[in-house]
Amino acid sequence: QVQLVESGGGLVQAGGSLRVSCVISTDNICISTMGWYRQAPGKERELVAQTTNIGRTYYADSVKGRFTSSRDNAKNTVYLQMNSLKPEDTAVYYCNASPSAPVYCRFPWGQGTQVTVSS
């Protein structure tokens, strides 16, 4: 079974940067349509970034211009570079299939990685 393992979170001051990573446990074509999600305390999980099957990446308005999604196929890893972080970015961050990805790309959720932004 494919596993998703997120890492790279931590505590950062507002205005700072972090890069979180997600390793897919096996070589998988689904890496090309992975997305990033986050869940803040008391809130539902929300989509932060998604890559479509034609290779275009879209971002939530709240992170547009500050977050960038990328991937390294050789390492089966997707990244989310987060700049100009704000306290409202505090959440657990997860990777998984973008909404437009095939159903077979929807893997069990990983444990996520905690990002905490202090003011």
XYZ file of N, CA and C in Angstrom:
357
model
N 0.847 -1.179 0.000
C 0.000 0.000 0.000
C 0.891 1.241 0.000
N 0.519 2.210 -0.828
C 1.298 3.439 -0.908
C 1.138 4.236 0.384
N 2.258 4.761 0.864
C 2.232 5.613 2.053
C 2.737 7.006 1.710
N 2.162 7.987 2.357
C 2.597 9.368 2.219
C 3.216 9.802 3.539
N 4.428 10.339 3.469
C 5.127 10.738 4.686
C 5.542 12.200 4.556
N 4.887 13.036 5.351
C 5.187 14.465 5.333
C 6.222 14.795 6.404
N 7.022 15.810 6.135
C 8.026 16.252 7.099
C 8.403 17.696 6.804
N 9.179 18.275 7.713
C 9.715 19.602 7.480
C 9.007 20.727 8.204
N 7.944 20.401 8.898
C 7.245 21.441 9.629
C 8.045 21.926 10.816
N 7.509 22.927 11.494
C 8.184 23.449 12.665
C 7.573 24.748 13.112
N 8.300 25.416 13.997
C 7.870 26.703 14.536
C 8.674 27.804 13.855
N 7.986 28.798 13.354
C 8.657 29.890 12.657
C 7.939 31.185 12.998
N 8.684 32.271 12.976
C 8.076 33.571 13.234
C 7.354 34.073 11.986
N 6.393 34.909 12.188
C 5.681 35.522 11.067
C 6.686 36.213 10.146
N 6.471 36.028 8.858
C 7.389 36.569 7.871
C 8.473 35.599 7.447
N 8.609 34.504 8.178
C 9.635 33.527 7.879
C 9.219 32.549 6.793
N 10.092 31.574 6.566
C 9.872 30.586 5.503
C 10.089 29.177 6.025
N 9.421 28.244 5.399
C 9.609 26.824 5.652
C 9.378 26.081 4.357
N 10.023 24.925 4.231
C 9.718 24.039 3.123
C 9.329 22.679 3.702
N 8.139 22.262 3.399
C 7.686 20.943 3.830
C 7.767 19.975 2.660
N 7.954 18.716 3.007
C 8.148 17.679 1.993
C 7.154 16.549 2.199
N 6.913 15.832 1.123
C 6.054 14.652 1.189
C 6.671 13.586 0.304
N 7.039 12.476 0.908
C 7.601 11.362 0.170
C 6.506 10.333 -0.098
N 6.415 9.926 -1.350
C 5.503 8.848 -1.727
C 6.321 7.563 -1.691
N 5.800 6.558 -1.037
C 6.616 5.394 -0.695
C 7.072 4.577 -1.894
N 6.427 4.722 -3.025
C 6.843 3.957 -4.196
C 6.830 4.852 -5.422
N 7.598 4.448 -6.452
C 7.515 5.154 -7.725
C 6.056 5.174 -8.160
N 5.593 6.350 -8.501
C 4.166 6.437 -8.769
C 3.857 7.594 -9.708
N 3.111 7.321 -10.743
C 2.775 8.389 -11.689
C 1.905 9.453 -11.042
N 1.306 9.114 -9.933
C 0.422 10.062 -9.278
C 1.158 11.279 -8.725
N 2.468 11.209 -8.668
C 3.219 12.346 -8.138
C 2.949 13.607 -8.963
N 2.608 13.443 -10.219
C 2.421 14.608 -11.090
C 1.129 15.363 -10.800
N 0.226 14.759 -10.051
C -1.040 15.433 -9.725
C -1.272 15.486 -8.223
N -0.191 15.564 -7.469
C -0.336 15.675 -6.018
C -0.702 17.103 -5.639
N -1.375 17.214 -4.535
C -1.741 18.514 -4.016
C -1.345 18.634 -2.556
N -1.482 19.817 -2.032
C -1.207 20.080 -0.620
C -2.480 20.578 0.058
N -2.675 20.079 1.260
C -3.833 20.432 2.058
C -3.348 20.853 3.444
N -4.212 21.515 4.167
C -3.881 21.838 5.556
C -5.155 21.835 6.393
N -4.932 21.579 7.676
C -6.049 21.569 8.603
C -5.640 22.288 9.879
N -6.317 23.373 10.142
C -6.073 24.146 11.358
C -6.979 23.626 12.475
N -6.612 23.857 13.711
C -7.438 23.372 14.834
C -8.870 23.871 14.727
N -9.803 22.944 14.850
C -11.211 23.304 14.830
C -11.765 23.610 13.452
N -10.955 23.406 12.426
C -11.410 23.706 11.065
C -11.316 22.472 10.186
N -12.022 22.517 9.067
C -11.956 21.412 8.127
C -10.665 21.490 7.305
N -10.278 20.339 6.783
C -9.123 20.312 5.912
C -9.415 21.124 4.655
N -8.440 21.933 4.232
C -8.639 22.756 3.053
C -7.513 22.536 2.047
N -7.846 22.742 0.800
C -6.878 22.596 -0.287
C -6.035 23.864 -0.381
N -4.739 23.681 -0.420
C -3.812 24.803 -0.489
C -3.240 24.955 -1.898
N -2.855 23.840 -2.489
C -2.264 23.870 -3.829
C -2.645 22.587 -4.550
N -2.898 22.689 -5.835
C -3.232 21.507 -6.623
C -2.589 21.608 -7.991
N -2.150 20.458 -8.477
C -1.576 20.380 -9.816
C -2.495 19.499 -10.666
N -2.879 20.034 -11.813
C -3.817 19.309 -12.668
C -3.084 18.322 -13.563
N -3.844 17.508 -14.284
C -3.234 16.509 -15.152
C -2.601 17.119 -16.402
N -2.734 18.423 -16.606
C -2.012 19.066 -17.696
C -0.874 19.908 -17.140
N -0.560 19.704 -15.865
C 0.643 20.288 -15.302
C 0.532 21.695 -14.761
N -0.668 22.234 -14.680
C -0.828 23.566 -14.141
C -1.110 23.474 -12.642
N -0.517 24.387 -11.903
C -0.696 24.402 -10.457
C -1.509 25.622 -10.055
N -2.479 25.385 -9.201
C -3.326 26.454 -8.702
C -3.198 26.521 -7.186
N -3.328 27.721 -6.673
C -3.182 27.943 -5.249
C -4.432 28.600 -4.678
N -4.681 28.305 -3.417
C -5.757 28.998 -2.717
C -5.417 30.481 -2.648
N -6.436 31.316 -2.694
C -6.207 32.765 -2.663
C -5.398 33.185 -1.440
N -5.592 32.488 -0.352
C -4.939 32.861 0.900
C -3.426 32.654 0.870
N -2.933 31.840 -0.069
C -1.494 31.563 -0.119
C -0.863 31.968 -1.444
N -1.659 32.422 -2.368
C -1.160 32.768 -3.695
C -0.071 33.828 -3.591
N 1.022 33.591 -4.298
C 2.146 34.516 -4.270
C 3.121 34.266 -3.136
N 2.748 33.412 -2.203
C 3.626 33.111 -1.064
C 4.069 31.651 -1.049
N 3.229 30.755 -1.518
C 3.536 29.322 -1.499
C 3.823 28.845 -2.914
N 4.743 27.881 -3.014
C 5.064 27.281 -4.306
C 5.197 25.776 -4.150
N 4.481 25.045 -4.977
C 4.553 23.590 -4.977
C 5.514 23.132 -6.065
N 6.287 22.103 -5.761
C 7.202 21.538 -6.751
C 7.365 20.056 -6.463
N 8.103 19.378 -7.334
C 8.320 17.953 -7.101
C 9.665 17.530 -7.656
N 10.165 16.417 -7.132
C 11.369 15.767 -7.628
C 10.982 14.325 -7.914
N 10.756 14.029 -9.180
C 10.303 12.683 -9.549
C 11.302 11.607 -9.135
N 12.581 11.912 -9.235
C 13.604 10.918 -8.910
C 13.561 10.531 -7.433
N 13.101 11.455 -6.606
C 13.030 11.189 -5.161
C 11.618 10.863 -4.698
N 10.683 10.772 -5.628
C 9.279 10.520 -5.277
C 8.794 11.503 -4.211
N 9.187 12.741 -4.357
C 8.928 13.735 -3.322
C 8.282 14.985 -3.907
N 7.297 15.488 -3.201
C 6.717 16.777 -3.538
C 7.031 17.743 -2.406
N 7.146 19.006 -2.750
C 7.532 20.025 -1.787
C 6.511 21.166 -1.791
N 6.452 21.843 -0.670
C 5.687 23.081 -0.592
C 6.583 24.116 0.071
N 7.040 25.060 -0.727
C 7.844 26.156 -0.201
C 6.890 27.243 0.272
N 7.037 27.626 1.516
C 6.135 28.607 2.114
C 6.934 29.808 2.576
N 6.649 30.948 1.983
C 7.328 32.199 2.318
C 6.347 33.190 2.915
N 6.888 34.206 3.544
C 6.059 35.259 4.150
C 4.946 34.653 4.991
N 5.312 33.731 5.825
C 4.312 33.005 6.613
C 3.577 33.921 7.586
N 2.310 33.592 7.780
C 1.437 34.354 8.661
C 0.906 33.434 9.766
N 0.525 33.991 10.895
C -0.039 33.149 11.960
C -1.224 32.313 11.478
N -1.993 32.813 10.543
C -3.145 32.057 10.040
C -2.743 30.882 9.156
N -1.458 30.751 8.851
C -0.977 29.573 8.127
C -0.727 28.399 9.072
N -0.847 28.628 10.353
C -0.646 27.563 11.320
C -1.650 26.440 11.099
N -1.137 25.239 10.901
C -1.986 24.084 10.590
C -1.106 22.852 10.460
N -1.756 21.704 10.351
C -1.067 20.479 9.951
C -1.187 20.388 8.432
N -0.060 20.176 7.786
C -0.013 20.142 6.327
C 0.115 18.701 5.839
N -0.670 18.396 4.813
C -0.719 17.064 4.238
C -0.572 17.139 2.720
N -0.089 16.061 2.132
C -0.157 15.932 0.685
C -1.115 14.793 0.348
N -1.678 14.875 -0.816
C -2.499 13.807 -1.359
C -2.934 14.221 -2.750
N -3.745 13.414 -3.380
C -4.137 13.680 -4.756
C -4.861 15.018 -4.868
N -4.586 15.745 -5.932
C -5.376 16.921 -6.258
C -6.795 16.474 -6.593
N -7.769 17.361 -6.416
C -9.159 16.975 -6.700
C -9.371 16.450 -8.129
N -8.563 16.916 -9.083
C -8.733 16.492 -10.471
C -7.966 15.211 -10.798
N -7.223 14.684 -9.850
C -6.429 13.479 -10.100
C -7.332 12.254 -10.175
N -6.856 11.217 -10.831
C -7.648 9.980 -10.887
C -7.918 9.428 -9.499
N -8.995 8.690 -9.383
C -9.374 8.138 -8.083
C -8.284 7.236 -7.518
N -7.590 6.524 -8.401
C -6.558 5.601 -7.911
C -5.359 6.320 -7.322
N -5.294 7.665 -7.443
C -4.222 8.456 -6.851
C -4.566 8.940 -5.442
N -5.725 8.604 -4.968
C -6.142 9.051 -3.635
C -5.687 8.022 -2.617
N -4.600 8.326 -1.944
C -3.975 7.399 -1.013
C -4.449 7.681 0.409
N -4.201 6.746 1.321
C -4.508 7.026 2.740
C -3.733 8.254 3.198
N -4.340 9.063 4.004
C -3.685 10.272 4.488
C -2.489 9.900 5.373
N -1.423 10.665 5.222
C -0.280 10.505 6.103
C -0.537 11.187 7.437
N 0.522 11.257 8.242
C 0.364 11.852 9.565
C 0.414 13.377 9.513
N 0.847 13.917 8.396
C 0.953 15.356 8.271
C 2.172 15.903 8.995
N 2.420 17.184 8.782
C 3.519 17.857 9.461
C 3.006 19.201 9.998
N 3.290 19.453 11.259
C 2.767 20.632 11.934
C 3.590 21.864 11.585
N 2.903 22.905 11.161
C 3.527 24.208 10.921
C 2.881 25.196 11.888
N 3.708 25.839 12.676
C 3.213 26.819 13.628
C 3.918 28.147 13.369
N 3.136 29.180 13.142
C 3.676 30.504 12.860
C 3.323 31.428 14.020
N 4.341 31.937 14.662
C 4.122 32.827 15.804
C 4.108 34.279 15.340
N 3.324 35.075 16.046
C 3.204 36.495 15.664
C 4.258 37.346 16.354
